[in-house]
Amino acid sequence: MPTPEPTPGRLNPWRYIGGGLVIVTGAIVLIPFFALSNYSFPAADDFCYAQNFIAENSFLALWRHSLNWSGRYFSYLLQGSYPNWFGLFESYRFIAPVLLVLTYAAALALVSQLLGSRSSWFLKGVLALAFLLAYLLGMPEPASGFYWMAGAFTYQVGNIILLVVLAMCVKSLSGESDTGRYSFAFFGLAIVAGAGTNETTMLVIFGIMHIATLLAWILRKRLTPWAWLLSLTYICFLIVYFSPGNESRVAAFPNAHDISYALARCLYFGSVLMIQWLEQPLFWVYLALLFIASVFALPAHSLRIPLWLILVMLAGTLALPFVALFPAWWSMGGPAPERTINVIYFLFLLSASCAVILSAMKVGSYPAFGKDGMGGRVSFVVLCICFSFLCLTNPTYTRARADWNEFADGYRETWELRLEMLGAQNPEQDFALPALPRNLPETIHFVDIKPDPKDWRNECFANFVGARSVRTVIE
Amino acid sequence: MSAKVVNAIIFIVTLAAVIITLFLRPAERINLQVFWQTSDLDMTEKATVFRSVTLDDTEQTLEVNLQGRGVLRLRIDLAHSGEEFTEIRISNARIEGMQEGKPASVEIPPIWYCFNCSLVIEGNTLRIRSDLEDPYILSERIPYMNVDTLRFEVSGVR
């Protein structure tokens, strides 16, 4: 007797129970991260960029930045404009929540495109949430990823746009009819914005657009829009890569552009990162959940995913920590900062997720597979329980909760005292501001001004608030 | 691949996830912020995260030996630490001192996940030994100087 064809995406109570558990866990885990955004304050580059955009015309400031430091035009434009549009201190607390929501929305867009329109929206929503949690709880430093404006606009915005670009690629390549011109216009804008956020994202978009164009040719899609998009990608690449400021930046790092050194360090630190990430139980359980849930969510089509494609994707995932470190070591001659490692972890997680979804497609493409079998349902619920348990016991979440409950109030009180002192007196003088408490909310704190008024961070802060100088003192 | 095989894959994946959840513990990073001055040998700042680690600063010694290609040796004795680390990481390190008769300071690049560092806990003594023989990291960054102050943060991954 033939196995009845399951209705794609149809949910039964088991799936609601498992998915509901992940949603409740997500809400619990995200609460402290959202709450902590109320306690975040600007730091370091935030003041410099805001001041640059106050001091002169936005485009002139952008041009000067390109000449003197780097060609990251889009992130710099955001960093300089946001404080002037909304107020640096007044609107700082909105950055992290908006980026968390946008990350979720972009992940949902990609998952939706990968699993197809016939799949259950409920499961797609659960998987996008699981991706967000796996990233947030596995990333090396949430502070510079979401809470520090300069880091968030340079790196997390790049991550979000990358998800959008990938979703657009899948949509354009998998659709039966050619994508409309408005979609391609949006696609083009996403490429321009994403390539201008940071070098790592720019290189990834550069690679993706080549692969996508090749696939468009293989799949006999209309090539004209792809040629335009690829040309646009090249233009953005050239703007960023040949920005005159890159030379100045290289000069600031003594070991920059030493090929053998950069390769040796990438090999060593890539292995360090790989071991660290593969040791995280949340990473593995997330992938297991993604696999089973994708099998459930996929429609019962007969799309044949070749094994070599899955193997290439897996190999690419394993190579990522090594390859993605190279731009930092090459350009700076030193270890990449944590905010860059955040991006590399994001790419690693994204690549692993895509490999798992492809594997699920291969398994799910066999019509004999009883997707609605009891074993599958139990597996899904068990994996949801494991995932939720690991999220709720994760050190990053525990730390965020402790920061919120114990350290955030004192941190904010000190900052408010500083601002009160700056506002109450004639600004054009030397200020001795109270140092931050010893126990800092590490989830949100990136860096502070120093006791030395000549430190560049202090000078930027002083310029921004109109003081002659600022320094910290321990009271 | 039959339905039985696919069901077996699902079973194995689920079983592996359960085993991972039960037996694989996430790495826990413990930060110890240390401020050390040669002048008074006082550990004036300490902070702990993730776990409540009480560090009594009754005794601490530190050796800084910036020889030639930049060898940095740290030995920090922290009483009652009671912690065992498998990896350490030294970050936000800054050396302040005198160089050619003038005040000078150098920021030490982050020493990532210092697998080659030896870490020994003997009784109430936590010893961190970091032999940084990588000429690329330190040789050009840390010139010879008479060191007055060394500040750094140590992260131990358990």
XYZ file of C-alpha atoms in Angstrom:
633
model
C 0.000 0.000 0.000
C 1.601 3.314 -1.022
C 2.497 5.844 1.643
C 0.036 8.755 1.555
C 1.623 11.987 0.372
C 1.850 14.370 3.328
C 0.450 17.843 2.931
C 3.393 20.208 2.976
C 3.617 22.431 5.973
C 0.495 21.057 7.637
C 0.945 21.269 11.358
C -0.119 18.884 13.980
C -0.155 19.554 17.726
C 3.284 18.015 18.172
C 4.848 20.609 15.968
C 2.950 23.404 17.698
C 4.185 22.120 21.046
C 7.821 22.014 19.917
C 7.703 25.276 17.970
C 5.790 26.993 20.774
C 8.479 25.945 23.227
C 11.173 27.532 21.057
C 9.107 30.722 20.760
C 8.605 30.964 24.528
C 12.324 30.292 25.064
C 13.188 32.947 22.506
C 11.014 35.473 24.290
C 12.596 34.672 27.658
C 16.133 34.812 26.286
C 15.614 38.017 24.342
C 14.029 39.962 27.217
C 17.337 40.877 28.934
C 18.959 41.709 25.599
C 16.136 44.088 24.738
C 16.059 45.496 28.260
C 19.811 46.109 28.294
C 19.545 48.369 25.284
C 18.052 50.955 27.648
C 21.392 51.058 29.431
C 23.717 51.378 26.452
C 25.757 54.504 25.838
C 28.013 55.649 23.005
C 31.735 54.960 22.967
C 34.938 55.708 21.074
C 34.301 56.019 17.316
C 30.661 56.943 17.874
C 31.683 60.401 19.047
C 34.286 60.867 16.306
C 31.929 59.983 13.467
C 29.051 62.012 14.849
C 31.330 64.998 15.281
C 32.688 64.663 11.735
C 29.196 64.821 10.330
C 28.327 67.803 12.504
C 31.488 69.631 11.511
C 31.018 69.412 7.767
C 28.746 68.373 4.941
C 27.875 64.670 5.044
C 29.266 63.862 1.622
C 32.405 65.847 2.282
C 32.866 63.921 5.534
C 32.315 60.685 3.636
C 34.866 61.657 1.005
C 37.384 62.651 3.651
C 36.900 59.331 5.421
C 37.481 57.496 2.156
C 40.684 59.460 1.616
C 42.015 59.056 5.130
C 40.878 55.763 6.585
C 38.630 53.338 4.695
C 36.099 52.951 1.934
C 33.256 51.609 4.058
C 30.903 54.211 2.671
C 27.549 52.850 3.823
C 28.393 52.052 7.436
C 30.221 55.357 7.804
C 27.232 57.214 6.370
C 24.974 55.492 8.903
C 27.314 56.126 11.819
C 27.666 59.780 10.999
C 24.069 60.463 10.079
C 22.172 58.560 12.744
C 23.313 60.777 15.674
C 22.510 63.890 13.695
C 19.102 62.664 12.663
C 17.953 61.249 15.977
C 20.425 62.447 18.625
C 23.333 60.333 19.816
C 22.433 59.920 23.480
C 18.686 60.220 22.956
C 18.377 57.460 20.380
C 21.241 55.146 21.275
C 18.963 52.689 23.054
C 16.976 51.973 19.896
C 19.910 50.583 17.905
C 20.153 47.098 19.445
C 16.399 46.306 19.435
C 16.002 47.473 15.848
C 18.969 45.385 14.703
C 17.745 42.315 16.594
C 14.342 42.611 14.939
C 15.879 43.247 11.519
C 18.190 40.249 11.909
C 15.169 38.090 12.642
C 13.213 39.530 9.708
C 16.118 39.018 7.300
C 16.657 35.457 8.544
C 12.953 34.791 8.059
C 13.159 36.130 4.506
C 16.036 33.776 3.698
C 14.469 30.747 5.382
C 11.224 31.458 3.508
C 13.012 31.533 0.188
C 15.018 28.398 0.930
C 12.050 26.329 2.110
C 9.611 27.648 -0.449
C 6.269 29.399 -0.279
C 4.316 26.197 0.336
C 6.023 25.518 3.624
C 4.489 26.340 6.959
C 5.027 29.945 8.048
C 4.944 28.798 11.635
C 7.931 26.502 11.196
C 9.771 29.075 9.106
C 9.268 31.607 11.887
C 10.542 29.128 14.465
C 13.636 28.364 12.393
C 14.433 32.049 11.887
C 14.135 32.551 15.638
C 16.388 29.565 16.286
C 18.970 31.084 13.927
C 18.825 34.422 15.750
C 19.250 32.708 19.136
C 22.102 30.504 17.923
C 23.893 33.586 16.635
C 23.230 35.850 19.604
C 24.218 33.240 22.173
C 27.226 31.973 20.207
C 28.763 35.220 19.002
C 32.001 36.192 20.733
C 30.993 39.714 21.738
C 27.387 40.958 21.674
C 28.531 44.387 22.897
C 30.322 45.312 19.681
C 27.826 43.409 17.555
C 24.582 45.020 18.671
C 25.117 47.627 21.396
C 28.064 49.701 20.218
C 26.817 51.834 17.351
C 29.982 51.897 15.247
C 30.343 48.111 15.477
C 26.652 47.455 14.947
C 26.352 49.668 11.864
C 29.551 48.339 10.353
C 29.139 44.644 11.026
C 25.621 43.678 12.063
C 24.000 45.819 9.385
C 26.329 44.063 6.942
C 25.133 40.683 8.238
C 21.495 41.678 7.827
C 22.014 42.943 4.295
C 23.898 39.759 3.439
C 20.844 37.713 4.440
C 18.694 39.935 2.233
C 21.076 39.547 -0.714
C 21.061 35.773 -0.286
C 17.267 35.719 -0.064
C 17.046 37.782 -3.240
C 19.458 35.423 -5.004
C 17.397 32.372 -4.035
C 14.163 34.122 -4.990
C 15.489 35.191 -8.372
C 17.062 31.849 -9.185
C 14.321 29.549 -7.930
C 11.282 31.402 -9.292
C 9.587 29.951 -12.339
C 9.172 33.369 -13.922
C 11.846 36.042 -14.079
C 12.006 38.478 -11.200
C 10.491 41.904 -11.820
C 12.515 45.032 -12.357
C 11.530 46.528 -8.981
C 12.833 43.452 -7.223
C 16.096 43.731 -9.093
C 16.284 47.439 -8.224
C 15.894 46.532 -4.541
C 18.438 43.760 -5.048
C 20.877 46.299 -6.489
C 20.362 48.673 -3.561
C 21.027 45.839 -1.132
C 24.291 45.033 -2.929
C 25.408 48.668 -2.872
C 24.597 49.002 0.826
C 26.039 45.628 1.869
C 29.322 46.056 0.020
C 29.802 49.408 1.741
C 29.517 48.122 5.297
C 32.775 46.227 5.821
C 35.390 44.398 3.788
C 34.438 40.891 4.886
C 30.789 41.313 3.903
C 31.849 43.012 0.680
C 34.039 40.037 -0.284
C 31.282 37.554 0.563
C 28.748 39.462 -1.547
C 31.342 39.622 -4.327
C 31.679 35.827 -4.243
C 27.946 35.167 -3.951
C 27.112 37.366 -6.929
C 29.576 35.483 -9.118
C 28.114 32.126 -8.116
C 24.554 33.413 -8.547
C 25.291 34.776 -12.003
C 26.842 31.471 -12.996
C 23.772 29.613 -11.731
C 21.509 32.030 -13.617
C 23.381 31.132 -16.783
C 23.142 27.401 -16.062
C 19.430 27.678 -15.242
C 18.843 29.680 -18.436
C 17.547 32.758 -16.673
C 17.491 36.134 -18.347
C 21.091 37.259 -17.982
C 20.747 41.013 -18.541
C 19.727 41.905 -14.953
C 22.390 39.595 -13.554
C 25.014 41.277 -15.690
C 23.898 44.653 -14.319
C 24.011 43.391 -10.761
C 27.450 41.873 -11.251
C 28.703 45.129 -12.741
C 27.301 46.985 -9.759
C 29.076 44.556 -7.436
C 32.372 45.221 -9.218
C 31.911 48.986 -8.931
C 31.244 48.701 -5.189
C 34.213 46.379 -4.799
C 36.504 48.833 -6.570
C 35.258 51.759 -4.470
C 35.956 49.930 -1.228
C 39.144 48.176 -2.255
C 40.843 51.144 -3.888
C 39.799 53.682 -1.314
C 42.893 55.869 -0.775
C 42.350 55.658 2.968
C 43.264 51.973 2.925
C 46.892 52.957 2.343
C 46.865 55.203 5.400
C 45.389 52.428 7.461
C 47.950 49.916 6.259
C 50.694 52.345 7.266
C 49.324 52.310 10.821
C 49.911 48.549 11.121
C 53.525 47.403 10.866
C 52.889 43.812 9.761
C 50.256 44.625 7.176
C 50.522 43.122 3.685
C 52.914 40.365 4.710
C 51.450 37.407 2.804
C 53.309 34.547 4.509
C 52.668 35.997 7.934
C 48.978 36.556 7.205
C 48.541 32.994 5.901
C 50.356 31.457 8.871
C 48.301 33.396 11.387
C 45.030 32.627 9.594
C 45.810 28.924 9.771
C 46.577 29.077 13.464
C 43.732 31.321 14.583
C 41.273 29.729 12.179
C 41.847 26.408 13.912
C 41.417 28.101 17.280
C 38.067 29.545 16.257
C 36.937 26.314 14.654
C 37.616 24.282 17.786
C 35.912 26.857 19.947
C 32.752 26.943 17.866
C 32.508 23.220 17.288
C 32.692 22.652 21.028
C 29.488 24.599 21.602
C 26.545 22.216 22.171
C 24.041 24.887 21.119
C 25.610 24.976 17.647
C 25.103 21.237 17.081
C 21.634 21.044 18.548
C 20.567 24.069 16.503
C 21.752 22.303 13.344
C 19.958 19.094 14.329
C 16.744 21.032 14.954
C 17.145 22.862 11.661
C 17.603 19.577 9.824
C 14.543 17.872 11.256
C 12.359 20.989 11.046
C 13.419 21.602 7.444
C 12.466 18.049 6.553
C 9.049 18.747 8.064
C 8.665 22.136 6.463
C 9.785 21.248 2.959
C 7.077 20.605 0.437
C 7.002 17.126 -1.030
C 8.587 18.105 -4.292
C 11.173 16.094 -6.138
C 13.963 18.635 -6.186
C 17.167 16.663 -6.500
C 20.060 18.149 -4.609
C 23.320 16.603 -5.790
C 25.552 15.222 -3.077
C 28.536 17.158 -4.355
C 26.734 20.447 -3.702
C 26.226 19.515 -0.048
C 29.861 18.458 0.232
C 31.050 21.718 -1.343
C 28.871 23.660 1.084
C 30.264 21.722 4.039
C 33.824 22.210 2.846
C 33.150 25.912 2.436
C 31.785 26.081 5.975
C 34.860 24.407 7.409
C 37.153 26.682 5.403
C 35.367 29.861 6.457
C 37.131 30.536 9.767
C 40.475 30.343 7.952
C 39.542 32.253 4.828
C 37.501 34.982 6.474
C 40.318 35.862 8.844
C 42.612 36.674 5.964
C 41.383 40.220 5.161
C 42.012 41.312 8.750
C 45.470 39.770 9.017
C 46.388 40.988 5.566
C 45.240 44.553 6.081
C 46.191 45.013 9.736
C 48.921 42.472 10.295
C 47.315 41.613 13.600
C 44.434 39.669 15.054
C 40.987 40.655 13.956
C 38.956 42.416 16.638
C 36.035 40.646 18.244
C 33.528 42.501 16.089
C 35.109 40.957 12.987
C 35.038 37.548 14.650
C 31.324 38.151 15.219
C 30.920 38.445 11.444
C 32.995 35.342 10.786
C 30.901 33.393 13.263
C 27.774 34.695 11.554
C 29.060 33.497 8.174
C 30.050 30.150 9.676
C 26.607 29.666 11.181
C 24.888 30.803 8.005
C 26.957 28.526 5.799
C 26.430 25.543 8.110
C 22.684 26.290 8.149
C 22.531 26.366 4.356
C 24.427 23.061 4.171
C 21.955 21.476 6.600
C 18.926 22.772 4.687
C 20.405 21.363 1.471
C 20.874 18.023 3.247
C 17.248 18.151 4.392
C 16.206 18.847 0.801
C 18.043 15.746 -0.317
C 16.396 13.607 2.330
C 13.021 15.264 1.858
C 13.036 14.781 -1.873
C 12.301 11.069 -1.484
C 8.563 10.613 -1.665
C 8.699 7.362 0.280
C 9.818 9.195 3.371
C 7.057 9.254 5.975
C 7.391 12.801 7.167
C 4.373 12.648 9.394
C 5.470 9.536 11.177
C 5.360 9.446 14.947
C 9.141 9.116 15.160
C 9.628 12.373 13.297
C 7.197 14.222 15.542
C 8.844 12.973 18.699
C 12.267 13.867 17.301
C 11.148 17.404 16.565
C 9.742 17.955 20.050
C 12.799 16.385 21.720
C 15.108 18.645 19.717
C 13.035 21.698 20.628
C 13.368 20.758 24.301
C 17.150 20.286 23.965
C 17.504 23.580 22.107
C 15.443 25.461 24.688
C 17.393 23.925 27.562
C 20.721 24.926 26.028
C 19.502 28.472 25.343
C 18.302 28.958 28.893
C 21.540 27.622 30.387
C 23.822 29.396 27.932
C 26.561 31.526 29.572
C 25.874 34.497 27.285
C 22.228 34.550 28.349
C 23.157 34.053 31.998
C 25.604 36.913 31.722
C 23.037 39.189 30.052
C 20.548 38.463 32.817
C 23.157 39.193 35.488
C 24.153 42.399 33.708
C 20.553 43.523 33.598
C 19.793 42.655 37.214
C 23.048 43.597 38.919
C 25.320 45.873 36.942
C 23.271 47.921 34.489
C 21.765 50.358 36.997
C 25.113 51.478 38.401
C 26.464 51.808 34.888
C 23.624 54.036 33.773
C 23.752 56.117 36.956
C 27.404 56.932 36.310
C 26.672 57.913 32.736
C 23.756 60.081 33.791
C 25.959 61.756 36.382
C 28.530 62.492 33.697
C 25.941 64.002 31.409
C 24.535 66.017 34.287
C 28.008 67.415 35.043
C 28.575 68.266 31.403
C 25.193 69.958 31.126
C 25.348 71.889 34.373
C 28.607 73.706 33.760
C 30.112 75.846 31.089
C 31.085 73.189 28.552
C 34.322 74.797 27.404
C 36.493 73.610 30.237
C 38.394 70.551 31.486
C 36.119 67.923 32.953
C 37.033 65.205 35.431
C 34.223 62.700 35.024
C 33.550 59.766 37.332
C 34.993 56.446 36.168
C 32.565 53.667 35.427
C 31.937 51.094 38.141
C 34.317 48.158 38.326
C 31.629 45.616 37.602
C 30.521 46.522 34.125
C 27.602 45.095 32.184
C 29.827 43.345 29.662
C 26.949 42.435 27.386
C 26.572 46.083 26.420
C 29.791 47.822 27.438
C 32.426 48.183 24.745
C 35.005 50.727 25.850
C 35.139 53.907 27.915
C 37.072 57.155 27.988
C 40.384 56.981 29.861
C 42.140 58.816 32.696
C 44.408 60.332 30.041
C 42.694 63.375 28.458
C 44.963 63.043 25.409
C 43.665 59.579 24.549
C 41.927 59.704 21.168
C 38.685 58.417 22.684
C 38.704 61.235 25.216
C 39.435 63.822 22.546
C 36.541 62.615 20.397
C 34.188 62.708 23.363
C 35.386 66.192 24.365
C 34.928 67.479 20.818
C 31.447 66.054 20.642
C 30.244 67.563 23.927
C 32.138 70.816 23.342
C 34.490 70.437 26.300
C 38.135 71.434 26.269
C 39.101 68.033 27.639
C 37.630 65.115 29.543
C 39.224 62.475 31.702
C 38.014 59.929 34.198
C 38.781 59.905 37.874
C 38.120 57.168 40.399
C 36.084 58.602 43.246
C 17.608 5.345 0.353
C 14.500 3.835 1.829
C 12.081 5.310 4.367
C 13.659 3.065 6.988
C 17.080 4.544 6.343
C 15.739 8.072 6.535
C 13.952 7.316 9.784
C 17.188 5.864 11.089
C 18.981 9.105 10.181
C 16.384 11.107 12.100
C 16.728 8.798 15.086
C 20.527 9.059 15.075
C 20.440 12.867 14.726
C 18.012 13.143 17.632
C 19.960 10.755 19.817
C 23.199 12.627 19.102
C 21.527 15.937 19.987
C 20.252 14.534 23.276
C 23.702 13.191 24.155
C 25.298 16.529 23.258
C 22.762 18.393 25.371
C 23.329 16.172 28.353
C 27.074 15.752 28.268
C 28.721 18.590 26.325
C 29.012 21.703 28.456
C 29.445 25.100 26.826
C 32.765 26.832 27.366
C 32.543 29.283 30.190
C 34.771 32.300 30.063
C 35.848 33.785 33.330
C 37.357 37.218 33.222
C 39.765 38.333 35.861
C 40.619 41.979 35.503
C 43.960 42.596 37.086
C 45.754 45.820 37.758
C 49.282 45.367 38.944
C 51.879 47.898 39.897
C 55.491 47.182 40.643
C 55.684 50.024 43.108
C 53.393 48.762 45.801
C 52.571 45.230 44.695
C 48.907 45.846 45.254
C 46.289 44.212 43.224
C 43.869 47.072 43.294
C 41.230 45.922 40.899
C 39.592 42.626 40.416
C 36.328 41.578 38.970
C 34.726 38.325 38.176
C 32.026 37.405 35.771
C 29.836 34.409 35.085
C 30.786 32.777 38.325
C 31.486 34.234 41.665
C 35.203 33.742 42.041
C 36.745 35.178 45.151
C 40.332 36.188 44.733
C 42.308 37.162 47.764
C 45.201 39.316 46.838
C 47.418 38.264 49.656
C 50.248 37.309 47.413
C 51.135 38.038 43.886
C 54.293 38.091 41.916
C 54.861 38.953 38.346
C 57.772 38.650 36.019
C 58.055 40.703 32.916
C 60.980 39.882 30.756
C 61.001 41.724 27.482
C 64.022 40.180 25.904
C 65.084 40.729 22.375
C 62.244 39.315 20.386
C 59.749 40.017 23.069
C 59.264 37.306 25.586
C 56.622 38.068 28.120
C 56.346 35.899 31.175
C 53.604 36.445 33.645
C 53.196 34.723 36.922
C 50.254 35.727 38.984
C 49.618 34.173 42.322
C 46.034 34.451 43.350
C 45.075 32.880 46.609
C 42.014 30.688 46.832
C 41.249 30.914 43.169
C 39.979 27.373 43.106
C 39.528 27.522 39.367
C 40.999 25.345 36.695
C 41.355 26.682 33.214
C 42.170 24.888 30.019
C 42.845 27.948 27.950
C 43.596 31.492 28.850
C 43.432 34.724 27.039
C 45.228 37.904 27.920
C 43.671 41.081 26.625
C 43.642 44.832 27.129
C 47.240 44.579 28.225
C 49.261 47.712 28.467
C 52.773 48.217 29.699
C 53.766 51.584 31.079
C 57.290 52.503 32.001
C 60.387 54.410 31.069
C 62.169 54.110 27.778
C 65.382 56.029 27.152
C 64.621 58.199 30.126
C 61.141 59.138 28.952
C 57.739 57.841 29.997
C 56.446 55.350 27.487
C 53.579 52.965 27.167
C 52.808 50.101 24.837
C 49.586 48.280 24.203
C 50.172 44.554 23.953
C 48.182 42.946 21.154
C 45.548 40.523 22.352
C 46.949 37.099 23.012
C 44.204 34.928 21.742
C 43.258 31.736 23.381
C 46.727 31.077 24.462
C 46.873 27.313 23.941
C 50.612 27.367 24.230
C 50.473 29.099 27.534
C 51.043 26.895 30.490
C 48.703 27.334 33.358
C 49.294 25.631 36.641
C 47.290 25.774 39.789
C 49.301 24.647 42.781
C 47.482 25.026 46.021
C 46.375 28.599 46.107
C 48.633 29.709 43.323
C 47.492 30.306 39.793
C 50.412 30.473 37.422
C 50.081 31.648 33.887
C 53.108 31.309 31.710
C 52.951 32.789 28.287
C 55.988 32.235 26.141
C 55.294 34.438 23.221
C 57.984 33.486 20.831
C 56.062 34.642 17.848
C 58.276 37.383 16.479
C 55.461 38.820 14.447
C 53.312 39.698 17.384
C 55.656 41.244 19.841
C 59.133 41.849 18.533
C 58.337 45.091 16.820
C 55.674 46.203 19.188
C 57.342 46.094 22.560
C 60.647 47.865 22.742
C 62.867 47.444 25.721
C 61.709 49.522 28.620
C 61.858 49.619 32.358
C 58.432 48.519 33.297
C 56.512 50.319 36.003
C 53.029 49.113 35.381
C 51.375 46.298 33.587
C 47.638 46.126 33.268
C 45.827 43.267 31.682
C 42.740 41.136 31.731
C 42.865 37.393 31.810
C 40.053 35.257 30.489
C 40.084 31.622 31.391
C 37.981 29.205 29.426
C 36.991 26.244 31.498
